[in-house]
mmCIF file of N, CA and C in Angstrom:
data_model
loop_
_atom_site.group_PDB
_atom_site.id
_atom_site.type_symbol
_atom_site.label_atom_id
_atom_site.label_comp_id
_atom_site.label_asym_id
_atom_site.label_seq_id
_atom_site.Cartn_x
_atom_site.Cartn_y
_atom_site.Cartn_z
ATOM 1 N N UNK C 1 45.431 66.481 252.839
ATOM 2 C CA UNK C 1 46.626 65.682 252.979
ATOM 3 C C UNK C 1 47.392 65.611 251.666
ATOM 4 N N UNK C 2 46.678 65.624 250.542
ATOM 5 C CA UNK C 2 47.366 65.631 249.247
ATOM 6 C C UNK C 2 48.293 66.835 249.170
ATOM 7 N N UNK C 3 47.821 67.983 249.631
ATOM 8 C CA UNK C 3 48.641 69.190 249.633
ATOM 9 C C UNK C 3 49.892 69.000 250.488
ATOM 10 N N UNK C 4 49.748 68.391 251.652
ATOM 11 C CA UNK C 4 50.892 68.166 252.531
ATOM 12 C C UNK C 4 51.943 67.281 251.853
ATOM 13 N N UNK C 5 51.507 66.202 251.222
ATOM 14 C CA UNK C 5 52.449 65.312 250.539
ATOM 15 C C UNK C 5 53.068 65.975 249.310
ATOM 16 N N UNK C 6 52.307 66.811 248.606
ATOM 17 C CA UNK C 6 52.823 67.437 247.388
ATOM 18 C C UNK C 6 53.697 68.649 247.643
ATOM 19 N N UNK C 7 53.524 69.326 248.778
ATOM 20 C CA UNK C 7 54.300 70.533 249.048
ATOM 21 C C UNK C 7 55.297 70.367 250.184
ATOM 22 N N UNK C 8 55.066 69.383 251.050
ATOM 23 C CA UNK C 8 55.901 69.225 252.229
ATOM 24 C C UNK C 8 55.487 70.129 253.380
ATOM 25 N N UNK C 9 54.383 70.833 253.235
ATOM 26 C CA UNK C 9 53.878 71.721 254.284
ATOM 27 C C UNK C 9 53.202 70.882 255.367
ATOM 28 N N UNK C 10 53.979 70.417 256.329
ATOM 29 C CA UNK C 10 53.463 69.486 257.327
ATOM 30 C C UNK C 10 52.561 70.141 258.375
ATOM 31 N N UNK C 11 52.550 71.467 258.463
ATOM 32 C CA UNK C 11 51.658 72.133 259.421
ATOM 33 C C UNK C 11 50.194 71.847 259.110
ATOM 34 N N UNK C 12 49.902 71.510 257.860
ATOM 35 C CA UNK C 12 48.542 71.148 257.456
ATOM 36 C C UNK C 12 48.048 69.956 258.275
ATOM 37 N N UNK C 13 48.963 69.057 258.619
ATOM 38 C CA UNK C 13 48.622 67.859 259.378
ATOM 39 C C UNK C 13 47.960 68.232 260.704
ATOM 40 N N UNK C 14 48.456 69.279 261.360
ATOM 41 C CA UNK C 14 47.883 69.692 262.646
ATOM 42 C C UNK C 14 46.411 70.080 262.517
ATOM 43 N N UNK C 15 46.038 70.641 261.373
ATOM 44 C CA UNK C 15 44.661 71.059 261.145
ATOM 45 C C UNK C 15 43.734 69.887 260.846
ATOM 46 N N UNK C 16 44.272 68.840 260.222
ATOM 47 C CA UNK C 16 43.440 67.749 259.706
ATOM 48 C C UNK C 16 43.449 66.475 260.532
ATOM 49 N N UNK C 17 44.412 66.354 261.438
ATOM 50 C CA UNK C 17 44.629 65.085 262.131
ATOM 51 C C UNK C 17 44.512 65.283 263.641
ATOM 52 N N UNK C 18 43.758 64.399 264.272
ATOM 53 C CA UNK C 18 43.589 64.419 265.725
ATOM 54 C C UNK C 18 44.925 64.116 266.406
ATOM 55 N N UNK C 19 45.200 64.818 267.491
ATOM 56 C CA UNK C 19 46.426 64.566 268.262
ATOM 57 C C UNK C 19 46.169 63.383 269.189
ATOM 58 N N UNK C 20 46.555 62.185 268.753
ATOM 59 C CA UNK C 20 46.391 60.995 269.575
ATOM 60 C C UNK C 20 47.589 60.080 269.366
ATOM 61 N N UNK C 21 47.845 59.236 270.319
ATOM 62 C CA UNK C 21 49.040 58.401 270.311
ATOM 63 C C UNK C 21 49.007 57.274 269.277
ATOM 64 N N UNK C 22 47.868 56.711 269.004
ATOM 65 C CA UNK C 22 47.776 55.534 268.132
ATOM 66 C C UNK C 22 47.043 55.837 266.828
ATOM 67 N N UNK C 23 47.397 56.909 266.175
ATOM 68 C CA UNK C 23 46.787 57.295 264.905
ATOM 69 C C UNK C 23 47.222 56.355 263.779
ATOM 70 N N UNK C 24 48.526 56.206 263.615
ATOM 71 C CA UNK C 24 49.101 55.424 262.529
ATOM 72 C C UNK C 24 49.113 53.939 262.888
ATOM 73 N N UNK C 25 48.369 53.142 262.152
ATOM 74 C CA UNK C 25 48.360 51.700 262.378
ATOM 75 C C UNK C 25 49.467 51.016 261.595
ATOM 76 N N UNK C 26 49.988 51.691 260.570
ATOM 77 C CA UNK C 26 51.063 51.155 259.736
ATOM 78 C C UNK C 26 52.116 52.251 259.524
ATOM 79 N N UNK C 27 52.863 52.624 260.579
ATOM 80 C CA UNK C 27 53.822 53.722 260.439
ATOM 81 C C UNK C 27 55.015 53.344 259.570
ATOM 82 N N UNK C 28 55.631 54.355 258.975
ATOM 83 C CA UNK C 28 56.846 54.148 258.211
ATOM 84 C C UNK C 28 57.963 53.803 259.201
ATOM 85 N N UNK C 29 58.870 52.882 258.854
ATOM 86 C CA UNK C 29 59.965 52.539 259.765
ATOM 87 C C UNK C 29 60.692 53.792 260.252
ATOM 88 N N UNK C 30 60.963 53.833 261.549
ATOM 89 C CA UNK C 30 61.679 54.957 262.131
ATOM 90 C C UNK C 30 60.803 56.121 262.552
ATOM 91 N N UNK C 31 59.477 55.986 262.396
ATOM 92 C CA UNK C 31 58.570 57.052 262.802
ATOM 93 C C UNK C 31 57.654 56.544 263.913
ATOM 94 N N UNK C 32 56.919 57.466 264.509
ATOM 95 C CA UNK C 32 55.998 57.113 265.587
ATOM 96 C C UNK C 32 54.586 56.922 265.041
ATOM 97 N N UNK C 33 53.685 56.493 265.882
ATOM 98 C CA UNK C 33 52.307 56.206 265.481
ATOM 99 C C UNK C 33 51.383 57.419 265.626
ATOM 100 N N UNK C 34 51.907 58.543 266.058
ATOM 101 C CA UNK C 34 51.081 59.724 266.286
ATOM 102 C C UNK C 34 51.171 60.707 265.112
ATOM 103 N N UNK C 35 50.621 61.893 265.323
ATOM 104 C CA UNK C 35 50.614 62.929 264.286
ATOM 105 C C UNK C 35 52.031 63.293 263.861
ATOM 106 N N UNK C 36 52.967 63.316 264.808
ATOM 107 C CA UNK C 36 54.358 63.602 264.476
ATOM 108 C C UNK C 36 54.908 62.550 263.513
ATOM 109 N N UNK C 37 54.535 61.289 263.703
ATOM 110 C CA UNK C 37 54.985 60.233 262.806
ATOM 111 C C UNK C 37 54.531 60.459 261.375
ATOM 112 N N UNK C 38 53.307 60.947 261.212
ATOM 113 C CA UNK C 38 52.801 61.255 259.872
ATOM 114 C C UNK C 38 53.596 62.408 259.260
ATOM 115 N N UNK C 39 53.903 63.413 260.051
ATOM 116 C CA UNK C 39 54.715 64.531 259.567
ATOM 117 C C UNK C 39 56.102 64.049 259.152
ATOM 118 N N UNK C 40 56.695 63.179 259.962
ATOM 119 C CA UNK C 40 58.025 62.654 259.638
ATOM 120 C C UNK C 40 58.004 61.829 258.356
ATOM 121 N N UNK C 41 56.920 61.081 258.149
ATOM 122 C CA UNK C 41 56.774 60.309 256.911
ATOM 123 C C UNK C 41 56.777 61.254 255.704
ATOM 124 N N UNK C 42 55.998 62.317 255.800
ATOM 125 C CA UNK C 42 55.934 63.294 254.704
ATOM 126 C C UNK C 42 57.305 63.919 254.470
ATOM 127 N N UNK C 43 57.967 64.340 255.541
ATOM 128 C CA UNK C 43 59.284 64.964 255.396
ATOM 129 C C UNK C 43 60.298 63.998 254.796
ATOM 130 N N UNK C 44 60.255 62.730 255.220
ATOM 131 C CA UNK C 44 61.182 61.725 254.686
ATOM 132 C C UNK C 44 60.951 61.525 253.181
ATOM 133 N N UNK C 45 59.692 61.405 252.801
ATOM 134 C CA UNK C 45 59.381 61.231 251.381
ATOM 135 C C UNK C 45 59.790 62.450 250.559
ATOM 136 N N UNK C 46 59.535 63.654 251.082
ATOM 137 C CA UNK C 46 59.873 64.885 250.352
ATOM 138 C C UNK C 46 61.385 65.055 250.244
ATOM 139 N N UNK C 47 62.141 64.592 251.247
ATOM 140 C CA UNK C 47 63.599 64.672 251.181
ATOM 141 C C UNK C 47 64.141 63.680 250.157
ATOM 142 N N UNK C 48 63.621 62.473 250.178
ATOM 143 C CA UNK C 48 64.083 61.440 249.247
ATOM 144 C C UNK C 48 63.615 61.710 247.817
ATOM 145 N N UNK C 49 62.401 62.251 247.678
ATOM 146 C CA UNK C 49 61.781 62.494 246.366
ATOM 147 C C UNK C 49 61.272 63.937 246.332
ATOM 148 N N UNK C 50 62.167 64.918 246.195
ATOM 149 C CA UNK C 50 61.747 66.318 246.298
ATOM 150 C C UNK C 50 60.739 66.756 245.239
ATOM 151 N N UNK C 51 60.674 66.055 244.127
ATOM 152 C CA UNK C 51 59.703 66.403 243.081
ATOM 153 C C UNK C 51 58.476 65.488 243.116
ATOM 154 N N UNK C 52 58.273 64.797 244.225
ATOM 155 C CA UNK C 52 57.184 63.818 244.335
ATOM 156 C C UNK C 52 55.826 64.434 244.031
ATOM 157 N N UNK C 53 55.027 63.679 243.299
ATOM 158 C CA UNK C 53 53.654 64.066 242.978
ATOM 159 C C UNK C 53 52.742 62.953 243.482
ATOM 160 N N UNK C 54 51.914 63.293 244.449
ATOM 161 C CA UNK C 54 50.974 62.363 245.063
ATOM 162 C C UNK C 54 49.612 62.611 244.437
ATOM 163 N N UNK C 55 48.965 61.557 243.969
ATOM 164 C CA UNK C 55 47.638 61.727 243.372
ATOM 165 C C UNK C 55 46.697 60.625 243.858
ATOM 166 N N UNK C 56 45.433 60.988 243.958
ATOM 167 C CA UNK C 56 44.385 60.047 244.347
ATOM 168 C C UNK C 56 43.792 59.473 243.060
ATOM 169 N N UNK C 57 43.769 58.154 242.952
ATOM 170 C CA UNK C 57 43.245 57.513 241.750
ATOM 171 C C UNK C 57 41.797 57.075 241.903
ATOM 172 N N UNK C 58 41.388 56.771 243.135
ATOM 173 C CA UNK C 58 40.002 56.349 243.400
ATOM 174 C C UNK C 58 39.727 56.567 244.878
ATOM 175 N N UNK C 59 38.505 56.986 245.185
ATOM 176 C CA UNK C 59 38.148 57.230 246.586
ATOM 177 C C UNK C 59 36.704 56.809 246.820
ATOM 178 N N UNK C 60 36.482 56.141 247.959
ATOM 179 C CA UNK C 60 35.133 55.727 248.355
ATOM 180 C C UNK C 60 34.973 55.981 249.837
ATOM 181 N N UNK C 61 33.744 56.304 250.235
ATOM 182 C CA UNK C 61 33.509 56.523 251.661
ATOM 183 C C UNK C 61 32.301 55.721 252.122
ATOM 184 N N UNK C 62 32.336 55.388 253.392
ATOM 185 C CA UNK C 62 31.238 54.692 254.048
ATOM 186 C C UNK C 62 31.160 55.262 255.458
ATOM 187 N N UNK C 63 30.253 56.204 255.664
ATOM 188 C CA UNK C 63 30.156 56.870 256.958
ATOM 189 C C UNK C 63 31.402 57.683 257.229
ATOM 190 N N UNK C 64 32.056 57.410 258.354
ATOM 191 C CA UNK C 64 33.267 58.140 258.741
ATOM 192 C C UNK C 64 34.541 57.513 258.201
ATOM 193 N N UNK C 65 34.420 56.456 257.396
ATOM 194 C CA UNK C 65 35.587 55.760 256.868
ATOM 195 C C UNK C 65 35.743 56.063 255.378
ATOM 196 N N UNK C 66 36.978 56.431 254.990
ATOM 197 C CA UNK C 66 37.289 56.726 253.595
ATOM 198 C C UNK C 66 38.423 55.802 253.160
ATOM 199 N N UNK C 67 38.236 55.171 252.017
ATOM 200 C CA UNK C 67 39.258 54.309 251.425
ATOM 201 C C UNK C 67 39.680 54.931 250.102
ATOM 202 N N UNK C 68 40.970 54.987 249.868
ATOM 203 C CA UNK C 68 41.426 55.550 248.591
ATOM 204 C C UNK C 68 42.683 54.861 248.096
ATOM 205 N N UNK C 69 42.762 54.780 246.762
ATOM 206 C CA UNK C 69 43.964 54.287 246.085
ATOM 207 C C UNK C 69 44.745 55.503 245.640
ATOM 208 N N UNK C 70 46.046 55.460 245.809
ATOM 209 C CA UNK C 70 46.883 56.593 245.475
ATOM 210 C C UNK C 70 48.134 56.149 244.727
ATOM 211 N N UNK C 71 48.799 57.131 244.158
ATOM 212 C CA UNK C 71 50.035 56.893 243.428
ATOM 213 C C UNK C 71 51.005 58.019 243.772
ATOM 214 N N UNK C 72 52.257 57.676 243.940
ATOM 215 C CA UNK C 72 53.289 58.667 244.194
ATOM 216 C C UNK C 72 54.391 58.467 243.167
ATOM 217 N N UNK C 73 54.729 59.540 242.462
ATOM 218 C CA UNK C 73 55.778 59.494 241.444
ATOM 219 C C UNK C 73 56.818 60.555 241.775
ATOM 220 N N UNK C 74 58.086 60.237 241.539
ATOM 221 C CA UNK C 74 59.133 61.213 241.780
ATOM 222 C C UNK C 74 60.499 60.662 241.439
ATOM 223 N N UNK C 75 61.485 61.523 241.560
ATOM 224 C CA UNK C 75 62.865 61.166 241.287
ATOM 225 C C UNK C 75 63.594 61.026 242.619
ATOM 226 N N UNK C 76 64.234 59.898 242.840
ATOM 227 C CA UNK C 76 64.906 59.663 244.111
ATOM 228 C C UNK C 76 66.219 60.425 244.150
ATOM 229 N N UNK C 77 66.208 61.536 244.888
ATOM 230 C CA UNK C 77 67.390 62.386 245.010
ATOM 231 C C UNK C 77 68.025 62.309 246.404
ATOM 232 N N UNK C 78 67.363 61.605 247.326
ATOM 233 C CA UNK C 78 67.892 61.443 248.676
ATOM 234 C C UNK C 78 67.749 60.006 249.122
ATOM 235 N N UNK C 79 68.292 59.688 250.303
ATOM 236 C CA UNK C 79 68.203 58.324 250.838
ATOM 237 C C UNK C 79 66.754 57.972 251.128
ATOM 238 N N UNK C 80 66.391 56.718 250.848
ATOM 239 C CA UNK C 80 65.047 56.230 251.135
ATOM 240 C C UNK C 80 65.138 54.800 251.630
ATOM 241 N N UNK C 81 64.635 54.561 252.829
ATOM 242 C CA UNK C 81 64.659 53.245 253.453
ATOM 243 C C UNK C 81 66.064 52.644 253.401
ATOM 244 N N UNK C 82 67.070 53.490 253.662
ATOM 245 C CA UNK C 82 68.452 53.048 253.709
ATOM 246 C C UNK C 82 69.154 52.965 252.372
ATOM 247 N N UNK C 83 68.430 53.215 251.296
ATOM 248 C CA UNK C 83 69.034 53.123 249.952
ATOM 249 C C UNK C 83 69.556 54.475 249.492
ATOM 250 N N UNK C 84 70.703 54.441 248.846
ATOM 251 C CA UNK C 84 71.291 55.662 248.295
ATOM 252 C C UNK C 84 70.438 56.181 247.138
ATOM 253 N N UNK C 85 70.526 57.484 246.855
ATOM 254 C CA UNK C 85 69.763 58.054 245.745
ATOM 255 C C UNK C 85 70.127 57.408 244.404
ATOM 256 N N UNK C 86 69.115 57.196 243.587
ATOM 257 C CA UNK C 86 69.344 56.658 242.243
ATOM 258 C C UNK C 86 69.329 57.758 241.190
ATOM 259 N N UNK C 87 68.737 58.899 241.539
ATOM 260 C CA UNK C 87 68.561 60.020 240.611
ATOM 261 C C UNK C 87 67.756 59.612 239.379
ATOM 262 N N UNK C 88 66.874 58.656 239.556
ATOM 263 C CA UNK C 88 66.010 58.188 238.465
ATOM 264 C C UNK C 88 64.548 58.305 238.875
ATOM 265 N N UNK C 89 63.673 58.487 237.902
ATOM 266 C CA UNK C 89 62.239 58.544 238.209
ATOM 267 C C UNK C 89 61.708 57.169 238.612
ATOM 268 N N UNK C 90 60.768 57.172 239.500
ATOM 269 C CA UNK C 90 60.162 55.942 239.976
ATOM 270 C C UNK C 90 58.750 56.245 240.458
ATOM 271 N N UNK C 91 57.995 55.214 240.769
ATOM 272 C CA UNK C 91 56.649 55.419 241.304
ATOM 273 C C UNK C 91 56.240 54.208 242.126
ATOM 274 N N UNK C 92 55.277 54.421 242.987
ATOM 275 C CA UNK C 92 54.636 53.320 243.673
ATOM 276 C C UNK C 92 53.241 53.749 244.075
ATOM 277 N N UNK C 93 52.429 52.774 244.400
ATOM 278 C CA UNK C 93 51.038 53.076 244.738
ATOM 279 C C UNK C 93 50.634 52.277 245.966
ATOM 280 N N UNK C 94 49.484 52.613 246.480
ATOM 281 C CA UNK C 94 48.988 51.924 247.655
ATOM 282 C C UNK C 94 47.531 52.236 247.894
ATOM 283 N N UNK C 95 47.054 51.758 248.994
ATOM 284 C CA UNK C 95 45.663 51.994 249.383
ATOM 285 C C UNK C 95 45.637 52.328 250.863
ATOM 286 N N UNK C 96 44.893 53.360 251.205
ATOM 287 C CA UNK C 96 44.761 53.785 252.595
ATOM 288 C C UNK C 96 43.313 53.701 253.033
ATOM 289 N N UNK C 97 43.149 53.462 254.323
ATOM 290 C CA UNK C 97 41.835 53.518 254.954
ATOM 291 C C UNK C 97 41.973 54.513 256.100
ATOM 292 N N UNK C 98 41.140 55.548 256.063
ATOM 293 C CA UNK C 98 41.198 56.613 257.054
ATOM 294 C C UNK C 98 39.847 56.721 257.738
ATOM 295 N N UNK C 99 39.862 56.843 259.054
ATOM 296 C CA UNK C 99 38.641 57.038 259.820
ATOM 297 C C UNK C 99 38.641 58.453 260.376
ATOM 298 N N UNK C 100 37.496 59.120 260.253
ATOM 299 C CA UNK C 100 37.340 60.491 260.723
ATOM 300 C C UNK C 100 36.355 60.550 261.875
ATOM 301 N N UNK C 101 36.567 61.522 262.750
ATOM 302 C CA UNK C 101 35.621 61.811 263.816
ATOM 303 C C UNK C 101 35.615 63.329 263.983
ATOM 304 N N UNK C 102 34.426 63.908 263.938
ATOM 305 C CA UNK C 102 34.289 65.363 264.057
ATOM 306 C C UNK C 102 35.180 66.105 263.067
ATOM 307 N N UNK C 103 35.307 65.564 261.858
ATOM 308 C CA UNK C 103 36.048 66.229 260.793
ATOM 309 C C UNK C 103 37.554 66.066 260.817
ATOM 310 N N UNK C 104 38.088 65.294 261.754
ATOM 311 C CA UNK C 104 39.538 65.090 261.824
ATOM 312 C C UNK C 104 39.875 63.608 261.697
ATOM 313 N N UNK C 105 41.020 63.329 261.099
ATOM 314 C CA UNK C 105 41.494 61.967 260.970
ATOM 315 C C UNK C 105 41.841 61.430 262.357
ATOM 316 N N UNK C 106 41.299 60.248 262.690
ATOM 317 C CA UNK C 106 41.582 59.639 263.990
ATOM 318 C C UNK C 106 42.260 58.277 263.863
ATOM 319 N N UNK C 107 42.263 57.718 262.653
ATOM 320 C CA UNK C 107 42.939 56.438 262.429
ATOM 321 C C UNK C 107 43.363 56.363 260.977
ATOM 322 N N UNK C 108 44.561 55.819 260.748
ATOM 323 C CA UNK C 108 45.111 55.729 259.394
ATOM 324 C C UNK C 108 45.824 54.392 259.211
ATOM 325 N N UNK C 109 45.409 53.676 258.173
ATOM 326 C CA UNK C 109 46.063 52.419 257.781
ATOM 327 C C UNK C 109 46.479 52.557 256.326
ATOM 328 N N UNK C 110 47.664 52.057 256.017
ATOM 329 C CA UNK C 110 48.172 52.148 254.656
ATOM 330 C C UNK C 110 48.743 50.807 254.225
ATOM 331 N N UNK C 111 48.399 50.408 253.029
ATOM 332 C CA UNK C 111 48.973 49.205 252.423
ATOM 333 C C UNK C 111 49.663 49.671 251.155
ATOM 334 N N UNK C 112 50.982 49.494 251.112
ATOM 335 C CA UNK C 112 51.717 49.940 249.933
ATOM 336 C C UNK C 112 52.945 49.083 249.732
ATOM 337 N N UNK C 113 53.593 49.324 248.638
ATOM 338 C CA UNK C 113 54.810 48.619 248.299
ATOM 339 C C UNK C 113 55.939 49.634 248.326
ATOM 340 N N UNK C 114 56.433 49.950 249.543
ATOM 341 C CA UNK C 114 57.502 50.931 249.656
ATOM 342 C C UNK C 114 58.723 50.503 248.854
ATOM 343 N N UNK C 115 58.916 49.217 248.701
ATOM 344 C CA UNK C 115 60.019 48.733 247.879
ATOM 345 C C UNK C 115 59.895 49.187 246.440
ATOM 346 N N UNK C 116 58.674 49.450 246.010
ATOM 347 C CA UNK C 116 58.471 49.948 244.656
ATOM 348 C C UNK C 116 59.110 51.296 244.430
ATOM 349 N N UNK C 117 59.298 52.063 245.487
ATOM 350 C CA UNK C 117 59.920 53.373 245.358
ATOM 351 C C UNK C 117 61.397 53.258 245.027
ATOM 352 N N UNK C 118 62.016 52.136 245.334
ATOM 353 C CA UNK C 118 63.438 52.021 245.060
ATOM 354 C C UNK C 118 63.707 51.299 243.738
ATOM 355 N N UNK C 119 62.649 50.872 243.073
ATOM 356 C CA UNK C 119 62.802 50.372 241.710
ATOM 357 C C UNK C 119 62.788 51.570 240.791
ATOM 358 N N UNK C 120 63.588 51.544 239.775
ATOM 359 C CA UNK C 120 63.603 52.671 238.859
ATOM 360 C C UNK C 120 62.901 52.309 237.563
ATOM 361 N N UNK C 121 62.340 53.313 236.945
ATOM 362 C CA UNK C 121 61.713 53.125 235.651
ATOM 363 C C UNK C 121 62.776 53.102 234.567
ATOM 364 N N UNK C 122 62.574 52.264 233.619
ATOM 365 C CA UNK C 122 63.472 52.247 232.458
ATOM 366 C C UNK C 122 62.757 53.036 231.373
ATOM 367 N N UNK C 123 63.372 54.119 230.974
ATOM 368 C CA UNK C 123 62.725 54.973 229.968
ATOM 369 C C UNK C 123 63.610 55.158 228.777
#
């Protein structure tokens, strides 16, 4: 999934994520709760932040459940959550909980501060 977020290659999602209706427990506004919704989230982020770099800061697993803290950094060059591009670097982070079954993601929850993406860094 890191590759999908970093490159925008959403076809990777089909390989890693189960095709089910209620995959996303916390979908991005304007997207669906299924695999397509996850692809749309990636495409929206890549359009708004074409140079986005997604990184995993910490990861823990317990059976089929994986929890990880992540960070996304990039320059806002497109609209994001209704906001016009700032053309400035910014970042935000969050924590996800993913459940796997037979090697594929079957449930995804994300806690993040999407508003943090529209704050700009002062450099």
